[in-house]
Amino acid sequence: MTSSSTLPAATIPQRLFAPCVAALRSALWAAAWLTTVATPAAPLAAAELGLTLPLQRTVYQTNERIDFTVRRQAEPGTLDVALESADGGRMAFALPATRGTEHFHVNAALLRPGTYTVVVTDGAATARTEIQVFSHLRRSNYRLINWGSAQKPEELLEQGEDGFGYNLYYGQLFRGKAGGPAHAALMRAGVDAVSVCTMSGAHQMDIRGECDWSDPYVTRGGTQRVAQQALIDRSFGNVPGVHFYDEPGLTWWKNPETGVMGPHDVPQQVRAFEATFDRKPPQSWKLDPSKPADVVAWREWAVWKLGFMDAAWKEAQFGVSSVRPDFLSLNQSQYGWTAFTDGYYFNVVRSLPIISGHGGYDDYGLGYFNPSYFLEMARGRDLARDCWYLPTWYGNTTDDDYRLEQNLSFQTGIEGMMSPPPLDPARNPSARKAIVECNRLMGRLGTIFTTMPATRPPVAMLYSLSDVIAAQTTDRSVNYAHAMPQGERLPFTYLAGKLIQRQFLPIVDEDVVDGTLAAHHKAVILTAIRYLDPTVTAALEDFAAHGGLVLLTGDCTVTIKGSVNLGVKPRLPDEESAAYKAIVAAKKWPDLTPFQTVAKHVQAAEPLAKAIAAQLDKAGIPPLFECDAAGISATRQAEGDIEYLFAVNATADPAATNRNASKPTAATIALPSRGKAIYDALKSGPAKAKDRYEFAKGEMRVFALTARPIGAVRVATPVVTRDLTQSTPIGLRFAATVLDDKGGLLCGSVPLRIRVLDPKGTVRYDLHRATKLGVLSLELPLAANDPAGDWSVVVTELLDNKEGTASFAYRPASTCGATVGLTRRGIMLGGEQANLFRFARAHHAATIVKGTADFHGPAADRLKKILEPWGVACTIVAAADVSKPRTLTEEEAKTWVGLTYTGSGVTKPGDGNPLTVVGLAVAGPVILLGAPEDNPLIKFLAEQSVLPYQPKAGEFPGAGRGSVAWQRDILGKGQESVTVIAHDAEGLSEAVGSFYEAVAGMDPLTPWILPTASSVSVP
């Protein structure tokens, strides 16, 4: 299939793709991909040369090290390596070859992206292979994510920013060796990749009700799975992290005392409470809400257990970060924001660097408003971290509905947007046009959200935990906020804000008490609240006493001094009708759809909207802009001199019975210009302070208001840096500013397009970024074989299309020996030495497991002796003694989770369980000696795909050569291991010595043996 980069943009949505029928891991695909890697030859003749890529792939990025293995027959001499590019360029290196197997490396950071023929010459013998190198930088730093279902290479090639517009792919294609071809296709497309739902999915692990997230036997098994994935993925340059789980929640169980199935008194949670407090928690069936002590005890328990979910992710993140400290740990966490009994509150993923979540889809509740409602409610008190959100799920979603739900979420100011597996545009044309449209718009404009904090509007709406816990104290069968009066009515308050062009920011009790409300907001709305903690009440009364506006819906029963009761109790218009009640009584829920459309919800929210608007107007809190169409949803994001006003057409169609029926509309919008310059941020040009606009279904318009007119873009003199010891050996550093019409700096976030052109006019970089506080500062890699001459940097601001340019001269050096080098001793993945160094300091005892070869014994004795001075006492055992399953106790077997999926009741006490479930019969830190052929524990590691290089006798690591690799969580829960690999005594001696060097912290003067000569020829 033709690469998407060659297709006109307008043709992409019309592409037709095969239906979704293939399995996620296609053996045929993997086989086809592996044939592109230079394969091992038979035993070499005197004039033959074997050339392989031990990572078993030919596609790389500019942030990677490319490894090669050469099997040679010549005497010690010179190994000549040439990298020949398609444009006629050539880089040549002479390496001192002394052994029959040599491992050399190429630093891809010094290569210009392109296709290279690698030619290796050793005397009269020559071998060659082809590699491709792609940039690791993405066009936009706004995350455009496909939680995809595509699996074929041609489908993945269409995913990138020149195709469907994505720059990150969530998928289940990256497990084990099957991940190689998927990564190769996505690298070609310019897309990063994350393994999604790596632990499992559904509320409890492996869909086992007995597996609670408070149980270490469960959570540590989850950590095993994500640590394994991190080990698999750590050698791929396009992997930023690991995604854990979808829709997790604390479990329910049948209480033997009451016979009731519910979320209370779960044994693992009780065990954790007793471990913490050395006393039992309150028992739900004995709780007496009339006793103050019982009420206090239940609140303590209900609040305390809210820490379980984040604790589980903290445990899992520890495993991932131990493998790669720079990896992101991700989790779907926002759909359950009302499920406080199941562990959901603002802290549910507090320890993770990114909030990755999803709705609240459009098949219930507020319909197409539901996704953005869930997003904003779930982000309560957690606005500082980046948020990536999936609004839509269903495969029959239309272009109009997709656009609407994406835009309603995007306008809240988050840092990434997602599409779902059923809508993967490579397989489903349903919303393909809108997906491409949204990705391109958001990739261009969404960069502003990466450089400015979230903007808090004047009006807040309270979600009170103390209210829902109080309700549960009275009735333990009530477990979800959405089933209580507050949760049932909050959607109407949210929708009321939409109808009057106000944005109501959800806050929680803690925001009221700690001063966040007073610091950021002028008004707060309370909805159907029956109880508040006294500290919350006191803080609200203080807020009112100091001029804050406290509004209560008519169904609130709490008393707040200084508050205003709106007197409105929102209800669906037909909620009290006989027809509605009859359907509810018969539990024919689908029949309720005509009574619960978005239009019906709008009708229900209108009286509340009018009442709120009257009070806000009276208090001097205006709408974000004046608008004569209630269906236009408004939000504002601002910092410094620049503010953005977003207007999304979410007009419901009252004539339709379809839940999500919307319609086009026309609206006159009057912006609060206050003397500011106004720009159309989507069309890149001036806009009027007041104008009439035609909106298609779901269409979004964005207006930028700047304190002063945009005058110019200035690009500072670019600087070329060269430090071949750094991760960016050759860098281009420059800054750009957006100035006003008087030459002053416009402080704020401005979307930019940045192009770097080489002397031939070829675009080296074409990026979308944004200024931060008015300034862009950027460093981009250059290559040792980039062309010489005068280059230019062109920066265009995308609000008014003003452009600034700066030029610089670049002269590549005639030699660059840092590009290629030889491994000195045992081959390791880059950065592995740090893991080995830490291993010897974190552990004071270890078990050395030797294989069956005669030379393993002396090597084990040597290793035991040389580690002793470092405080590591070793015990030596034979692999045969421990290559059996760990023995489980009866208690462990009940909820044990291991590396692979296991159903309820499958794991048994004893030693008869699979190794992938229970691990090996060796405890604590382990050092393995040998190879898969003679040590079954190393074979087990190889089968789990956690060895970066696949050992094979006669091929890798090669005659007389060794390799060292570190792991964790594979032999057993929390266990670290070091694998010292070789197929002969000489190789094992080298590997043991390399392990010792790393333990001792001995680093060579240069990471590789440098070439004796090198040259760079650029056409």
CSV table of N, CA and C in Angstrom, one decimal, residues 500-631:
chain,number,residue,atom,x,y,z
A,500,ILE,N,-25.9,29.1,29.1
A,500,ILE,CA,-25.8,30.6,29.4
A,500,ILE,C,-24.3,31.0,29.1
A,501,GLN,N,-23.6,30.2,28.4
A,501,GLN,CA,-22.2,30.6,28.0
A,501,GLN,C,-21.3,30.9,29.2
A,502,ARG,N,-21.6,30.1,30.3
A,502,ARG,CA,-20.7,30.2,31.4
A,502,ARG,C,-20.0,28.8,31.6
A,503,GLN,N,-18.8,28.8,32.1
A,503,GLN,CA,-18.1,27.5,32.4
A,503,GLN,C,-18.1,27.4,33.9
A,504,PHE,N,-18.7,26.3,34.4
A,504,PHE,CA,-18.7,26.0,35.8
A,504,PHE,C,-17.7,24.9,36.1
A,505,LEU,N,-16.7,25.3,36.9
A,505,LEU,CA,-15.6,24.3,37.1
A,505,LEU,C,-15.9,23.5,38.3
A,506,PRO,N,-15.9,22.2,38.2
A,506,PRO,CA,-16.2,21.3,39.4
A,506,PRO,C,-15.0,21.4,40.4
A,507,ILE,N,-15.5,21.6,41.7
A,507,ILE,CA,-14.5,21.5,42.8
A,507,ILE,C,-15.0,20.5,43.8
A,508,VAL,N,-14.2,20.2,44.8
A,508,VAL,CA,-14.6,19.2,45.8
A,508,VAL,C,-14.5,19.9,47.2
A,509,ASP,N,-14.9,19.2,48.2
A,509,ASP,CA,-14.9,19.7,49.6
A,509,ASP,C,-13.5,20.3,50.0
A,510,GLU,N,-12.5,19.6,49.6
A,510,GLU,CA,-11.1,20.0,50.0
A,510,GLU,C,-10.7,21.3,49.4
A,511,ASP,N,-11.3,21.6,48.2
A,511,ASP,CA,-11.0,22.9,47.5
A,511,ASP,C,-11.7,24.0,48.3
A,512,VAL,N,-12.8,23.8,48.9
A,512,VAL,CA,-13.5,24.8,49.7
A,512,VAL,C,-12.7,25.0,51.0
A,513,VAL,N,-12.3,24.0,51.6
A,513,VAL,CA,-11.6,24.1,52.9
A,513,VAL,C,-10.2,24.7,52.8
A,514,ASP,N,-9.5,24.3,51.8
A,514,ASP,CA,-8.0,24.7,51.7
A,514,ASP,C,-7.8,26.1,51.1
A,515,GLY,N,-8.9,26.8,50.7
A,515,GLY,CA,-8.8,28.1,50.2
A,515,GLY,C,-8.8,28.2,48.7
A,516,THR,N,-8.8,27.1,48.0
A,516,THR,CA,-8.8,27.2,46.5
A,516,THR,C,-10.0,27.9,46.0
A,517,LEU,N,-11.2,27.6,46.6
A,517,LEU,CA,-12.4,28.3,46.1
A,517,LEU,C,-12.3,29.8,46.3
A,518,ALA,N,-11.8,30.3,47.5
A,518,ALA,CA,-11.7,31.7,47.7
A,518,ALA,C,-10.6,32.4,46.9
A,519,ALA,N,-9.6,31.6,46.5
A,519,ALA,CA,-8.5,32.2,45.7
A,519,ALA,C,-8.8,32.4,44.3
A,520,HIS,N,-9.7,31.5,43.7
A,520,HIS,CA,-9.9,31.5,42.3
A,520,HIS,C,-11.3,31.8,41.8
A,521,HIS,N,-12.3,31.8,42.6
A,521,HIS,CA,-13.6,31.8,42.1
A,521,HIS,C,-14.4,32.9,42.8
A,522,LYS,N,-15.4,33.4,42.1
A,522,LYS,CA,-16.3,34.4,42.7
A,522,LYS,C,-17.7,33.9,43.1
A,523,ALA,N,-18.0,32.7,42.6
A,523,ALA,CA,-19.3,32.1,42.9
A,523,ALA,C,-19.1,30.5,42.9
A,524,VAL,N,-20.0,29.9,43.7
A,524,VAL,CA,-20.1,28.4,43.7
A,524,VAL,C,-21.5,28.0,43.8
A,525,ILE,N,-21.8,26.9,43.1
A,525,ILE,CA,-23.2,26.4,43.0
A,525,ILE,C,-23.2,25.0,43.7
A,526,LEU,N,-24.2,24.9,44.6
A,526,LEU,CA,-24.4,23.6,45.3
A,526,LEU,C,-25.7,23.0,44.8
A,527,THR,N,-25.6,21.7,44.5
A,527,THR,CA,-26.8,21.0,43.9
A,527,THR,C,-27.3,19.8,44.7
A,528,ALA,N,-28.5,19.9,45.1
A,528,ALA,CA,-29.2,18.8,45.8
A,528,ALA,C,-28.4,18.2,47.0
A,529,ILE,N,-27.7,19.1,47.7
A,529,ILE,CA,-26.8,18.6,48.8
A,529,ILE,C,-27.6,18.6,50.1
A,530,ARG,N,-27.6,17.5,50.8
A,530,ARG,CA,-28.3,17.3,52.0
A,530,ARG,C,-27.5,17.4,53.3
A,531,TYR,N,-26.1,17.3,53.1
A,531,TYR,CA,-25.3,17.3,54.3
A,531,TYR,C,-23.9,17.8,53.8
A,532,LEU,N,-23.2,18.6,54.7
A,532,LEU,CA,-21.9,19.0,54.5
A,532,LEU,C,-21.1,18.9,55.8
A,533,ASP,N,-19.8,18.5,55.6
A,533,ASP,CA,-19.0,18.5,56.8
A,533,ASP,C,-18.9,19.9,57.4
A,534,PRO,N,-18.9,20.0,58.7
A,534,PRO,CA,-18.9,21.3,59.3
A,534,PRO,C,-17.8,22.2,58.8
A,535,THR,N,-16.6,21.7,58.5
A,535,THR,CA,-15.5,22.5,58.1
A,535,THR,C,-15.8,23.1,56.7
A,536,VAL,N,-16.6,22.3,55.9
A,536,VAL,CA,-17.0,22.8,54.5
A,536,VAL,C,-18.0,23.9,54.7
A,537,THR,N,-19.0,23.7,55.6
A,537,THR,CA,-20.0,24.7,55.8
A,537,THR,C,-19.4,26.0,56.3
A,538,ALA,N,-18.4,25.9,57.2
A,538,ALA,CA,-17.8,27.1,57.8
A,538,ALA,C,-17.0,27.8,56.7
A,539,ALA,N,-16.3,27.1,55.8
A,539,ALA,CA,-15.6,27.7,54.7
A,539,ALA,C,-16.5,28.4,53.7
A,540,LEU,N,-17.6,27.8,53.4
A,540,LEU,CA,-18.6,28.4,52.5
A,540,LEU,C,-19.2,29.7,53.1
A,541,GLU,N,-19.4,29.6,54.4
A,541,GLU,CA,-20.0,30.8,55.0
A,541,GLU,C,-19.0,32.0,55.0
A,542,ASP,N,-17.7,31.6,55.2
A,542,ASP,CA,-16.7,32.6,55.2
A,542,ASP,C,-16.5,33.2,53.8
A,543,PHE,N,-16.6,32.3,52.8
A,543,PHE,CA,-16.6,32.8,51.4
A,543,PHE,C,-17.7,33.8,51.1
A,544,ALA,N,-18.9,33.4,51.6
A,544,ALA,CA,-20.0,34.3,51.4
A,544,ALA,C,-19.8,35.7,52.1
A,545,ALA,N,-19.3,35.6,53.3
A,545,ALA,CA,-19.1,36.8,54.1
A,545,ALA,C,-18.1,37.7,53.5
A,546,HIS,N,-17.2,37.2,52.7
A,546,HIS,CA,-16.2,38.0,52.0
A,546,HIS,C,-16.5,38.3,50.6
A,547,GLY,N,-17.8,38.3,50.3
A,547,GLY,CA,-18.3,38.7,48.9
A,547,GLY,C,-18.5,37.6,47.9
A,548,GLY,N,-18.2,36.4,48.3
A,548,GLY,CA,-18.4,35.3,47.4
A,548,GLY,C,-19.9,35.0,47.3
A,549,LEU,N,-20.3,34.5,46.1
A,549,LEU,CA,-21.7,34.2,45.8
A,549,LEU,C,-21.9,32.6,46.0
A,550,VAL,N,-22.7,32.2,46.9
A,550,VAL,CA,-23.0,30.8,47.2
A,550,VAL,C,-24.5,30.6,46.7
A,551,LEU,N,-24.7,29.8,45.7
A,551,LEU,CA,-26.0,29.5,45.1
A,551,LEU,C,-26.4,28.1,45.4
A,552,LEU,N,-27.6,27.9,45.9
A,552,LEU,CA,-28.1,26.6,46.2
A,552,LEU,C,-29.3,26.3,45.3
A,553,THR,N,-29.3,25.1,44.7
A,553,THR,CA,-30.5,24.7,43.9
A,553,THR,C,-31.6,24.4,45.0
A,554,GLY,N,-32.9,24.4,44.5
A,554,GLY,CA,-34.0,24.3,45.4
A,554,GLY,C,-34.1,23.0,46.1
A,555,ASP,N,-33.4,22.0,45.7
A,555,ASP,CA,-33.4,20.7,46.4
A,555,ASP,C,-32.3,20.5,47.4
A,556,CYS,N,-31.5,21.6,47.7
A,556,CYS,CA,-30.5,21.5,48.7
A,556,CYS,C,-31.3,21.7,50.1
A,557,THR,N,-30.8,20.9,51.1
A,557,THR,CA,-31.4,21.1,52.4
A,557,THR,C,-30.4,21.6,53.4
A,558,VAL,N,-29.2,21.8,53.0
A,558,VAL,CA,-28.2,22.4,53.9
A,558,VAL,C,-28.4,23.9,54.1
A,559,THR,N,-28.0,24.4,55.2
A,559,THR,CA,-28.1,25.8,55.5
A,559,THR,C,-26.7,26.4,55.5
A,560,ILE,N,-26.6,27.4,54.6
A,560,ILE,CA,-25.3,28.1,54.5
A,560,ILE,C,-25.6,29.6,54.7
A,561,LYS,N,-25.1,30.2,55.7
A,561,LYS,CA,-25.3,31.6,56.0
A,561,LYS,C,-24.8,32.5,54.8
A,562,GLY,N,-25.6,33.4,54.3
A,562,GLY,CA,-25.2,34.2,53.3
A,562,GLY,C,-25.5,33.7,51.9
A,563,SER,N,-26.0,32.5,51.8
A,563,SER,CA,-26.2,31.8,50.5
A,563,SER,C,-27.5,32.3,49.9
A,564,VAL,N,-27.7,32.0,48.6
A,564,VAL,CA,-29.0,32.3,47.9
A,564,VAL,C,-29.6,31.0,47.4
A,565,ASN,N,-30.8,30.8,47.7
A,565,ASN,CA,-31.5,29.6,47.2
A,565,ASN,C,-32.2,30.0,45.9
A,566,LEU,N,-31.9,29.2,44.9
A,566,LEU,CA,-32.4,29.5,43.6
A,566,LEU,C,-33.9,29.1,43.4
A,567,GLY,N,-34.3,28.3,44.3
A,567,GLY,CA,-35.7,27.9,44.2
A,567,GLY,C,-36.1,27.0,43.0
A,568,VAL,N,-35.1,26.4,42.3
A,568,VAL,CA,-35.4,25.6,41.2
A,568,VAL,C,-34.9,24.2,41.5
A,569,LYS,N,-35.8,23.2,41.2
A,569,LYS,CA,-35.5,21.8,41.4
A,569,LYS,C,-35.6,21.1,40.0
A,570,PRO,N,-34.5,21.1,39.3
A,570,PRO,CA,-34.5,20.6,37.9
A,570,PRO,C,-35.0,19.1,37.8
A,571,ARG,N,-35.8,18.8,36.9
A,571,ARG,CA,-36.3,17.5,36.6
A,571,ARG,C,-36.5,17.3,35.1
A,572,LEU,N,-36.4,16.1,34.6
A,572,LEU,CA,-36.7,15.9,33.2
A,572,LEU,C,-38.2,16.2,33.0
A,573,PRO,N,-38.6,16.8,31.9
A,573,PRO,CA,-40.0,17.3,31.8
A,573,PRO,C,-41.0,16.2,31.9
A,574,ASP,N,-40.7,15.0,31.6
A,574,ASP,CA,-41.7,13.9,31.6
A,574,ASP,C,-41.5,13.0,32.8
A,575,GLU,N,-40.6,13.4,33.7
A,575,GLU,CA,-40.2,12.4,34.8
A,575,GLU,C,-41.4,12.0,35.7
A,576,GLU,N,-42.4,12.9,35.8
A,576,GLU,CA,-43.5,12.6,36.7
A,576,GLU,C,-44.7,12.1,35.9
A,577,SER,N,-44.6,11.9,34.6
A,577,SER,CA,-45.7,11.4,33.8
A,577,SER,C,-46.0,9.9,34.0
A,578,ALA,N,-47.2,9.6,33.7
A,578,ALA,CA,-47.6,8.2,33.9
A,578,ALA,C,-46.8,7.2,33.0
A,579,ALA,N,-46.6,7.7,31.8
A,579,ALA,CA,-45.9,6.9,30.8
A,579,ALA,C,-44.4,6.6,31.3
A,580,TYR,N,-43.8,7.6,31.8
A,580,TYR,CA,-42.4,7.5,32.3
A,580,TYR,C,-42.3,6.5,33.4
A,581,LYS,N,-43.3,6.7,34.4
A,581,LYS,CA,-43.2,5.9,35.6
A,581,LYS,C,-43.5,4.4,35.2
A,582,ALA,N,-44.4,4.2,34.2
A,582,ALA,CA,-44.7,2.9,33.8
A,582,ALA,C,-43.5,2.1,33.3
A,583,ILE,N,-42.7,2.9,32.5
A,583,ILE,CA,-41.5,2.3,31.9
A,583,ILE,C,-40.5,1.9,33.0
A,584,VAL,N,-40.4,2.8,33.9
A,584,VAL,CA,-39.4,2.6,35.0
A,584,VAL,C,-39.9,1.4,35.8
A,585,ALA,N,-41.2,1.3,36.1
A,585,ALA,CA,-41.7,0.2,36.9
A,585,ALA,C,-41.5,-1.1,36.2
A,586,ALA,N,-41.6,-1.1,34.9
A,586,ALA,CA,-41.4,-2.3,34.1
A,586,ALA,C,-39.9,-2.6,33.8
A,587,LYS,N,-39.1,-1.7,34.1
A,587,LYS,CA,-37.6,-1.8,33.9
A,587,LYS,C,-37.3,-1.9,32.4
A,588,LYS,N,-38.1,-1.3,31.5
A,588,LYS,CA,-37.9,-1.3,30.1
A,588,LYS,C,-37.0,-0.1,29.7
A,589,TRP,N,-35.8,-0.1,30.1
A,589,TRP,CA,-34.9,1.1,30.1
A,589,TRP,C,-34.8,1.6,28.6
A,590,PRO,N,-34.7,0.8,27.6
A,590,PRO,CA,-34.5,1.4,26.3
A,590,PRO,C,-35.7,2.3,25.9
A,591,ASP,N,-36.9,2.0,26.4
A,591,ASP,CA,-38.1,2.7,26.1
A,591,ASP,C,-38.1,4.1,26.7
A,592,LEU,N,-37.1,4.4,27.6
A,592,LEU,CA,-37.0,5.7,28.1
A,592,LEU,C,-36.3,6.7,27.2
A,593,THR,N,-35.6,6.2,26.2
A,593,THR,CA,-34.8,7.1,25.3
A,593,THR,C,-35.5,8.3,24.9
A,594,PRO,N,-36.7,8.3,24.3
A,594,PRO,CA,-37.4,9.5,23.9
A,594,PRO,C,-37.6,10.5,25.0
A,595,PHE,N,-37.7,10.1,26.2
A,595,PHE,CA,-37.9,11.0,27.4
A,595,PHE,C,-36.6,11.5,27.9
A,596,GLN,N,-35.4,11.0,27.4
A,596,GLN,CA,-34.1,11.3,28.0
A,596,GLN,C,-33.1,11.8,27.0
A,597,THR,N,-33.7,12.4,25.9
A,597,THR,CA,-32.8,12.9,24.9
A,597,THR,C,-32.0,14.1,25.4
A,598,VAL,N,-31.0,14.5,24.7
A,598,VAL,CA,-30.3,15.8,25.0
A,598,VAL,C,-31.3,16.9,25.1
A,599,ALA,N,-32.1,17.0,24.1
A,599,ALA,CA,-33.1,18.1,24.1
A,599,ALA,C,-34.0,18.1,25.3
A,600,LYS,N,-34.4,17.0,25.8
A,600,LYS,CA,-35.2,16.9,27.1
A,600,LYS,C,-34.3,17.4,28.3
A,601,HIS,N,-33.1,17.0,28.3
A,601,HIS,CA,-32.2,17.5,29.4
A,601,HIS,C,-32.0,19.0,29.3
A,602,VAL,N,-31.9,19.5,28.1
A,602,VAL,CA,-31.8,21.0,27.9
A,602,VAL,C,-33.1,21.7,28.4
A,603,GLN,N,-34.2,21.1,28.1
A,603,GLN,CA,-35.5,21.6,28.6
A,603,GLN,C,-35.5,21.6,30.1
A,604,ALA,N,-35.0,20.6,30.7
A,604,ALA,CA,-35.0,20.5,32.2
A,604,ALA,C,-34.1,21.5,32.8
A,605,ALA,N,-33.0,21.8,32.1
A,605,ALA,CA,-32.0,22.7,32.7
A,605,ALA,C,-32.3,24.1,32.5
A,606,GLU,N,-33.2,24.5,31.6
A,606,GLU,CA,-33.4,25.9,31.2
A,606,GLU,C,-33.9,26.7,32.4
A,607,PRO,N,-34.8,26.3,33.2
A,607,PRO,CA,-35.2,27.1,34.4
A,607,PRO,C,-34.0,27.4,35.3
A,608,LEU,N,-33.2,26.4,35.6
A,608,LEU,CA,-32.1,26.5,36.4
A,608,LEU,C,-31.1,27.5,35.8
A,609,ALA,N,-30.9,27.4,34.5
A,609,ALA,CA,-29.9,28.3,33.8
A,609,ALA,C,-30.4,29.7,33.9
A,610,LYS,N,-31.7,30.0,33.8
A,610,LYS,CA,-32.2,31.4,33.9
A,610,LYS,C,-32.0,31.9,35.3
A,611,ALA,N,-32.2,31.0,36.3
A,611,ALA,CA,-32.1,31.5,37.7
A,611,ALA,C,-30.6,31.8,38.0
A,612,ILE,N,-29.7,30.9,37.6
A,612,ILE,CA,-28.3,31.2,37.8
A,612,ILE,C,-27.8,32.4,37.1
A,613,ALA,N,-28.2,32.5,35.8
A,613,ALA,CA,-27.8,33.7,35.1
A,613,ALA,C,-28.2,35.0,35.7
A,614,ALA,N,-29.4,35.0,36.3
A,614,ALA,CA,-29.9,36.3,36.9
A,614,ALA,C,-29.0,36.6,38.1
A,615,GLN,N,-28.7,35.6,38.9
A,615,GLN,CA,-27.8,35.9,40.1
A,615,GLN,C,-26.4,36.3,39.7
A,616,LEU,N,-25.9,35.6,38.6
A,616,LEU,CA,-24.5,36.0,38.2
A,616,LEU,C,-24.5,37.4,37.6
A,617,ASP,N,-25.5,37.7,36.8
A,617,ASP,CA,-25.6,39.1,36.3
A,617,ASP,C,-25.6,40.1,37.4
A,618,LYS,N,-26.4,39.8,38.4
A,618,LYS,CA,-26.6,40.7,39.5
A,618,LYS,C,-25.3,40.9,40.3
A,619,ALA,N,-24.5,39.8,40.3
A,619,ALA,CA,-23.2,39.9,41.0
A,619,ALA,C,-22.0,40.4,40.1
A,620,GLY,N,-22.4,40.8,38.9
A,620,GLY,CA,-21.3,41.3,38.0
A,620,GLY,C,-20.4,40.2,37.4
A,621,ILE,N,-21.0,39.0,37.2
A,621,ILE,CA,-20.2,38.0,36.6
A,621,ILE,C,-20.8,37.7,35.2
A,622,PRO,N,-20.3,38.2,34.2
A,622,PRO,CA,-20.9,38.1,32.8
A,622,PRO,C,-20.6,36.8,32.2
A,623,PRO,N,-21.3,36.5,31.1
A,623,PRO,CA,-21.0,35.3,30.3
A,623,PRO,C,-19.6,35.5,29.6
A,624,LEU,N,-19.0,34.4,29.1
A,624,LEU,CA,-17.7,34.5,28.5
A,624,LEU,C,-17.9,35.4,27.2
A,625,PHE,N,-19.0,35.3,26.5
A,625,PHE,CA,-19.3,36.2,25.4
A,625,PHE,C,-20.8,36.2,25.3
A,626,GLU,N,-21.3,37.3,24.7
A,626,GLU,CA,-22.8,37.4,24.5
A,626,GLU,C,-23.1,36.6,23.3
A,627,CYS,N,-24.2,35.8,23.4
A,627,CYS,CA,-24.6,34.9,22.3
A,627,CYS,C,-26.1,34.8,22.3
A,628,ASP,N,-26.7,34.8,21.2
A,628,ASP,CA,-28.2,34.7,21.1
A,628,ASP,C,-28.7,33.3,20.8
A,629,ALA,N,-27.7,32.3,20.9
A,629,ALA,CA,-28.1,30.9,20.7
A,629,ALA,C,-27.7,30.1,21.9
A,630,ALA,N,-28.6,29.5,22.6
A,630,ALA,CA,-28.3,28.8,23.8
A,630,ALA,C,-27.5,27.5,23.6
A,631,GLY,N,-27.5,27.0,22.4
A,631,GLY,CA,-26.8,25.8,22.1
A,631,GLY,C,-25.3,25.9,21.9
